[in-house]
Short mmCIF file of C-alpha atoms in Angstrom, two decimals:
data_model
loop_
_atom_site.label_atom_id
_atom_site.label_comp_id
_atom_site.label_asym_id
_atom_site.label_seq_id
_atom_site.Cartn_x
_atom_site.Cartn_y
_atom_site.Cartn_z
CA MET J 222 -0.04 0.18 -0.23
CA THR J 223 1.27 3.29 -0.70
CA ASP J 224 1.92 6.38 1.62
CA VAL J 225 -1.13 8.16 -0.22
CA GLU J 226 -3.51 4.73 0.11
CA GLU J 227 -2.17 5.01 4.02
CA ASP J 228 -3.74 8.68 3.99
CA LEU J 229 -6.87 7.65 2.63
CA PRO J 230 -10.07 7.62 5.05
CA PRO J 231 -11.76 4.29 5.61
CA GLY J 232 -14.07 3.16 3.19
CA PRO J 233 -17.81 2.70 3.88
CA PRO J 234 -18.75 -0.30 6.06
CA PRO J 235 -19.12 -3.19 3.28
CA LEU J 236 -15.53 -2.18 2.23
CA MET J 237 -14.19 -2.59 5.61
CA GLU J 238 -15.77 -5.70 6.36
CA LEU J 239 -14.99 -7.30 2.84
CA ALA J 240 -11.19 -6.43 3.64
CA ARG J 241 -11.44 -7.98 7.19
CA GLN J 242 -12.95 -11.27 5.90
CA LEU J 243 -10.71 -11.62 3.04
CA VAL J 244 -7.96 -10.93 5.58
CA ALA J 245 -9.75 -13.76 7.66
CA GLU J 246 -10.10 -16.21 5.01
CA ARG J 247 -6.18 -15.77 3.93
CA THR J 248 -5.03 -16.63 7.41
CA ARG J 249 -7.51 -18.82 8.70
CA PRO J 250 -5.92 -22.78 9.40
CA ARG J 251 -5.73 -25.35 6.69
CA GLN J 252 -4.17 -28.63 7.34
CA TYR J 253 -1.03 -28.18 5.58
CA VAL J 254 -0.79 -24.61 6.14
CA PRO J 255 -1.81 -23.57 10.15
CA LYS J 256 -1.01 -20.11 9.97
CA GLY J 257 -2.89 -19.46 6.31
CA TYR J 258 -1.53 -17.93 3.57
CA GLN J 259 1.24 -15.23 3.57
CA LYS J 260 0.49 -12.29 1.14
CA THR J 261 3.51 -13.14 -1.26
CA ASP J 262 1.51 -16.85 -1.53
CA ILE J 263 -0.76 -15.39 -3.82
CA PRO J 264 -0.13 -16.90 -7.46
CA ARG J 265 0.73 -13.45 -9.37
CA ASP J 266 -1.96 -14.34 -12.12
CA ILE J 267 -4.67 -13.51 -9.37
CA CYS J 268 -3.35 -10.51 -8.00
CA SER J 269 0.04 -8.80 -6.76
CA ALA J 270 0.89 -8.61 -3.24
CA LYS J 271 0.56 -4.66 -3.17
CA THR J 272 -2.97 -5.22 -4.67
CA LEU J 273 -3.74 -7.38 -2.08
CA GLY J 274 -3.01 -5.00 0.29
CA ARG J 275 -4.81 -2.80 -1.19
CA LEU J 276 -7.84 -5.12 -0.93
CA GLU J 277 -7.50 -5.71 2.52
CA SER J 278 -6.84 -2.10 3.71
CA GLY J 279 -10.42 -1.52 3.64
CA ARG J 280 -9.47 2.13 1.84
CA TYR J 281 -9.07 0.73 -1.79
CA ARG J 282 -12.29 1.74 -3.50
CA GLY J 283 -11.53 0.09 -6.99
CA VAL J 284 -12.29 -3.32 -5.58
CA ASN J 285 -12.90 -5.82 -8.56
CA LEU J 286 -15.13 -8.52 -7.87
CA GLY J 287 -13.10 -11.10 -10.69
CA THR J 288 -10.10 -10.77 -8.22
CA VAL J 289 -11.78 -11.30 -5.02
CA LEU J 290 -13.78 -14.34 -6.70
CA LYS J 291 -10.21 -15.53 -7.97
CA LEU J 292 -8.66 -15.30 -4.60
CA LEU J 293 -11.95 -16.71 -2.58
CA ARG J 294 -11.44 -19.76 -5.26
CA PHE J 295 -7.86 -20.14 -4.52
CA TYR J 296 -8.55 -20.05 -0.53
CA GLN J 297 -11.15 -22.73 -1.44
CA THR J 298 -13.55 -20.98 0.70
CA PRO J 299 -16.96 -22.61 0.99
CA PHE J 300 -19.83 -21.80 -1.29
CA ASP J 301 -21.95 -19.92 0.99
CA ARG J 302 -19.02 -17.87 2.68
CA ALA J 303 -17.61 -17.05 -0.69
CA ASP J 304 -21.53 -15.82 -1.97
CA HIS J 305 -21.36 -13.74 0.87
CA ILE J 306 -18.29 -12.31 0.34
CA ALA J 307 -18.79 -11.47 -3.33
CA ARG J 308 -22.23 -9.75 -2.08
CA LEU J 309 -20.16 -7.56 0.03
CA ALA J 310 -17.63 -6.61 -2.71
CA GLU J 311 -20.76 -5.59 -4.99
CA ALA J 312 -22.34 -3.61 -2.13
CA SER J 313 -19.23 -1.74 -1.53
CA LYS J 314 -19.32 -0.24 -5.35
CA ALA J 315 -22.90 0.37 -5.05
CA HIS J 316 -23.93 4.21 -4.95
CA ASP J 317 -26.39 3.53 -2.19
CA TRP J 318 -24.26 1.07 -0.18
CA CYS J 319 -26.58 1.34 2.76
CA SER J 320 -29.81 -0.76 1.23
CA HIS J 321 -27.15 -3.07 -0.37
CA TYR J 322 -25.15 -3.64 2.96
CA ALA J 323 -28.40 -4.60 5.13
CA ALA J 324 -29.03 -7.64 2.72
CA VAL J 325 -25.55 -8.93 3.40
CA LEU J 326 -24.67 -8.23 7.08
CA GLU J 327 -22.95 -11.33 8.14
CA ASP J 328 -24.29 -13.53 10.93
CA ARG J 329 -21.28 -12.83 13.13
CA ASN J 330 -20.40 -16.42 13.38
CA TRP J 331 -17.52 -17.53 11.59
CA PHE J 332 -16.15 -14.16 10.91
CA TYR J 333 -16.94 -12.71 14.25
CA GLN J 334 -15.54 -15.66 15.90
CA GLN J 335 -12.46 -15.27 14.00
CA CYS J 336 -11.65 -11.54 14.30
CA GLU J 337 -12.61 -12.38 18.12
CA ASP J 338 -10.06 -15.27 18.36
CA SER J 339 -7.15 -12.86 17.60
CA ALA J 340 -7.55 -10.00 19.28
CA SER J 341 -5.49 -8.92 21.81
CA TYR J 342 -7.44 -7.21 23.83
CA MET J 343 -11.53 -6.80 23.88
CA MET J 344 -14.07 -4.67 25.20
CA PHE J 345 -17.61 -5.57 25.88
CA HIS J 346 -20.24 -3.44 26.46
CA SER J 347 -23.74 -4.84 26.91
CA TYR J 348 -26.95 -3.08 27.68
CA SER J 349 -29.92 -5.46 28.70
CA VAL J 350 -27.87 -8.91 28.75
CA LEU J 351 -24.79 -10.39 29.73
CA PRO J 352 -21.92 -10.37 27.07
CA SER J 353 -22.42 -13.25 25.30
CA LEU J 354 -18.96 -14.09 25.85
CA ILE J 355 -19.49 -15.03 29.58
CA GLN J 356 -22.64 -16.53 29.60
CA GLY J 357 -22.64 -19.63 31.41
CA PRO J 358 -24.63 -22.97 31.12
CA ALA J 359 -27.13 -21.82 33.77
CA TYR J 360 -27.75 -18.65 32.21
CA TYR J 361 -28.10 -20.36 28.44
CA ARG J 362 -30.62 -22.79 30.20
CA MET J 363 -32.49 -19.95 31.42
CA LEU J 364 -32.94 -18.31 28.12
CA ARG J 365 -33.77 -21.80 27.00
CA ASP J 366 -36.60 -22.38 29.57
CA THR J 367 -37.91 -18.90 29.39
CA THR J 368 -38.31 -18.73 25.54
CA THR J 369 -42.15 -19.45 24.55
CA ILE J 370 -41.37 -17.80 20.55
CA ALA J 371 -40.39 -20.51 18.41
CA MET J 372 -37.03 -20.12 16.47
CA GLU J 373 -37.02 -20.04 12.96
CA GLY J 374 -36.18 -23.03 11.31
CA GLU J 375 -34.77 -25.67 13.58
CA PHE J 376 -32.73 -24.38 16.37
CA ASP J 377 -30.73 -26.90 18.36
CA TRP J 378 -29.98 -26.00 21.63
CA ASP J 379 -27.72 -28.32 22.70
CA GLU J 380 -25.57 -27.39 19.92
CA GLY J 381 -26.00 -23.61 20.81
CA LEU J 382 -24.85 -24.31 24.45
CA GLU J 383 -21.91 -26.29 23.08
CA PHE J 384 -20.91 -23.48 20.83
CA ARG J 385 -21.16 -20.48 23.50
CA MET J 386 -19.02 -22.57 25.71
CA ASP J 387 -16.24 -23.83 23.25
CA ARG J 388 -16.03 -19.88 22.34
CA ARG J 389 -15.72 -18.96 26.28
CA GLU J 390 -13.18 -21.56 27.08
CA ARG J 391 -10.92 -20.67 23.95
CA TRP J 392 -11.04 -17.36 25.46
CA ILE J 393 -10.45 -18.53 28.63
CA GLY J 394 -7.47 -20.30 27.41
CA SER J 395 -5.74 -17.21 25.42
CA GLU J 396 -5.74 -15.22 28.70
CA ARG J 397 -6.40 -12.38 26.71
CA PRO J 398 -7.24 -9.28 28.56
CA ALA J 399 -10.81 -8.20 28.74
CA GLN J 400 -13.57 -5.53 30.04
CA LEU J 401 -17.05 -6.44 30.23
CA LEU J 402 -19.67 -3.74 30.96
CA ILE J 403 -22.79 -4.40 31.87
CA GLY J 404 -26.24 -2.83 32.36
CA GLU J 405 -27.43 -3.22 35.50
CA VAL J 406 -30.62 -4.16 34.18
CA ALA J 407 -29.19 -7.18 32.88
CA LEU J 408 -28.74 -8.56 36.45
CA THR J 409 -32.06 -7.00 37.95
CA ILE J 410 -34.32 -8.84 35.85
CA ASP J 411 -35.89 -12.15 36.92
CA LEU J 412 -33.14 -14.17 36.39
CA GLY J 413 -35.53 -17.09 37.66
CA LEU J 414 -34.90 -20.64 39.65
CA ARG J 415 -31.13 -20.47 38.39
CA ARG J 416 -30.41 -17.08 39.59
CA GLU J 417 -27.50 -18.04 42.43
CA GLU J 418 -26.22 -20.61 39.78
CA ILE J 419 -25.63 -17.63 37.10
CA LEU J 420 -24.43 -15.37 39.52
CA THR J 421 -21.78 -18.10 40.91
CA ASP J 422 -20.71 -18.63 37.59
CA LEU J 423 -20.16 -14.56 37.03
CA ARG J 424 -18.49 -14.42 40.28
CA ASP J 425 -16.03 -17.15 38.47
CA ILE J 426 -15.75 -15.16 35.65
CA ALA J 427 -14.77 -12.02 37.35
CA ALA J 428 -12.45 -13.49 39.60
CA LEU J 429 -9.75 -14.51 36.14
CA PRO J 430 -7.26 -12.35 36.38
CA PHE J 431 -7.59 -10.93 32.67
CA ALA J 432 -11.05 -10.27 33.25
CA ASP J 433 -12.16 -6.95 34.71
CA VAL J 434 -16.43 -7.43 34.57
CA ARG J 435 -18.19 -4.09 35.79
CA VAL J 436 -21.77 -3.03 36.07
CA ILE J 437 -22.91 0.27 34.86
CA PRO J 438 -25.53 1.39 37.50
CA PHE J 439 -28.81 2.95 37.26
CA SER J 440 -27.67 5.79 39.23
CA ALA J 441 -25.16 6.68 36.13
CA GLY J 442 -27.98 8.31 34.66
CA ARG J 443 -29.44 8.62 31.26
CA TYR J 444 -26.32 6.53 29.60
CA GLU J 445 -27.84 3.62 31.14
CA LEU J 446 -31.11 3.99 28.39
CA GLN J 447 -28.80 3.73 25.49
CA THR J 448 -29.63 0.22 24.04
CA TRP J 449 -26.20 -0.49 22.58
CA THR J 450 -23.66 -3.58 22.40
CA LEU J 451 -20.38 -2.84 21.63
CA ASN J 452 -17.60 -5.06 21.13
CA LEU J 453 -14.08 -3.35 20.70
CA LEU J 454 -11.13 -5.73 19.44
CA GLU J 455 -7.81 -4.71 19.76
CA TYR J 456 -4.88 -6.15 17.98
CA ASP J 457 -1.18 -6.51 18.40
CA ASP J 458 0.12 -7.23 14.99
CA GLY J 459 -0.85 -3.98 13.24
CA GLU J 460 -4.52 -4.47 12.08
CA GLU J 461 -6.50 -2.09 12.91
CA THR J 462 -8.78 -1.62 15.93
CA VAL J 463 -12.22 -2.06 15.33
CA VAL J 464 -15.81 -1.44 17.04
CA ASN J 465 -18.42 -4.16 16.19
CA VAL J 466 -21.43 -2.40 17.37
CA GLU J 467 -25.21 -2.78 17.37
CA SER J 468 -26.88 0.74 18.14
CA PRO J 469 -29.92 2.97 16.86
CA ARG J 470 -26.80 4.88 14.66
CA GLY J 471 -26.18 2.18 13.14
CA SER J 472 -24.74 -1.76 12.93
CA GLY J 473 -21.30 -3.71 11.83
CA PHE J 474 -17.56 -3.01 12.02
CA VAL J 475 -16.13 0.46 12.64
CA PRO J 476 -12.49 1.38 12.31
CA VAL J 477 -11.95 2.79 15.58
CA ASP J 478 -10.33 6.15 14.59
CA SER J 479 -13.00 6.94 12.35
CA ALA J 480 -15.46 10.01 13.91
CA ARG J 481 -18.12 7.04 14.35
CA GLY J 482 -15.39 4.63 15.79
CA LYS J 483 -14.41 7.60 18.16
CA PHE J 484 -17.71 8.41 19.25
CA PHE J 485 -18.64 4.72 20.13
CA THR J 486 -14.68 4.46 22.23
CA GLY J 487 -15.72 7.87 23.43
CA ALA J 488 -19.23 6.68 25.02
CA ALA J 489 -17.47 2.93 26.51
CA LYS J 490 -14.93 5.15 28.23
CA LEU J 491 -17.64 7.04 29.81
CA ALA J 492 -19.64 3.91 30.62
CA SER J 493 -16.31 2.54 32.11
CA GLY J 494 -15.63 5.29 34.30
CA LYS J 495 -19.39 5.30 35.95
CA SER J 496 -19.08 1.71 36.54
CA ILE J 497 -18.29 -0.02 39.39
CA ALA J 498 -17.03 -3.94 39.64
CA LEU J 499 -19.36 -6.40 39.84
CA GLU J 500 -17.95 -7.96 43.49
CA ASP J 501 -19.22 -4.56 44.64
CA PHE J 502 -22.39 -4.39 42.95
CA LEU J 503 -23.29 -7.92 44.22
CA GLN J 504 -22.23 -7.30 47.69
#
């Protein structure tokens, strides 16, 4: 990437997400390539390492769909995932990208997991529920037992529990620092018969030396009324720090140094400053 490109502002959300998903596809572990591919491994008849760097920057607006498809073919990307990434490439070039982006938002399964697994620091902020990273079996079963609306399709609760616990164990095993901010409402709603089991599990998570679990009390003021879910992912290998957010102001991956990113990180700092340690809250 040239100095001129490095000075360009981040592209629109679909371009930023396209870039991160291309990185995730290139670097995902494979049977004989445990660390994925280096940029220099890509055949020159697909694209140069310089062009690939541009595509993975999130700032290059000259995205060529044919090049993206050739890359995905080389990466042996599964069809459903490749189709999703191709539609992101199309959305990134659309004049009115908002209407296109809404149709291609990833379900934050495979892609978000890869982003999270490689993060060196994480901040989670959830308003009305425990951040999913620290939900224990008791909390998950409480959700299952109190859900009365049928889920679309065939939803396997057991498989869902296994998925969440595997994710949590990966984080615990990695010992990556994380600050987890929880709105007081998430702990004052009716947690049912499993309340003590849920709180015991939460205390165990908060006791981990790399986990800082904090509560934003109602007394913090109107900030508590903001219905946000915010995940900040910081990397130590030069990748851009991003915020994954769901809010009335929009959803998706946001570069932390963008105007919108600074708004959300500023709000997170404000919330953190008004929060209290979980142990103190539960006393």
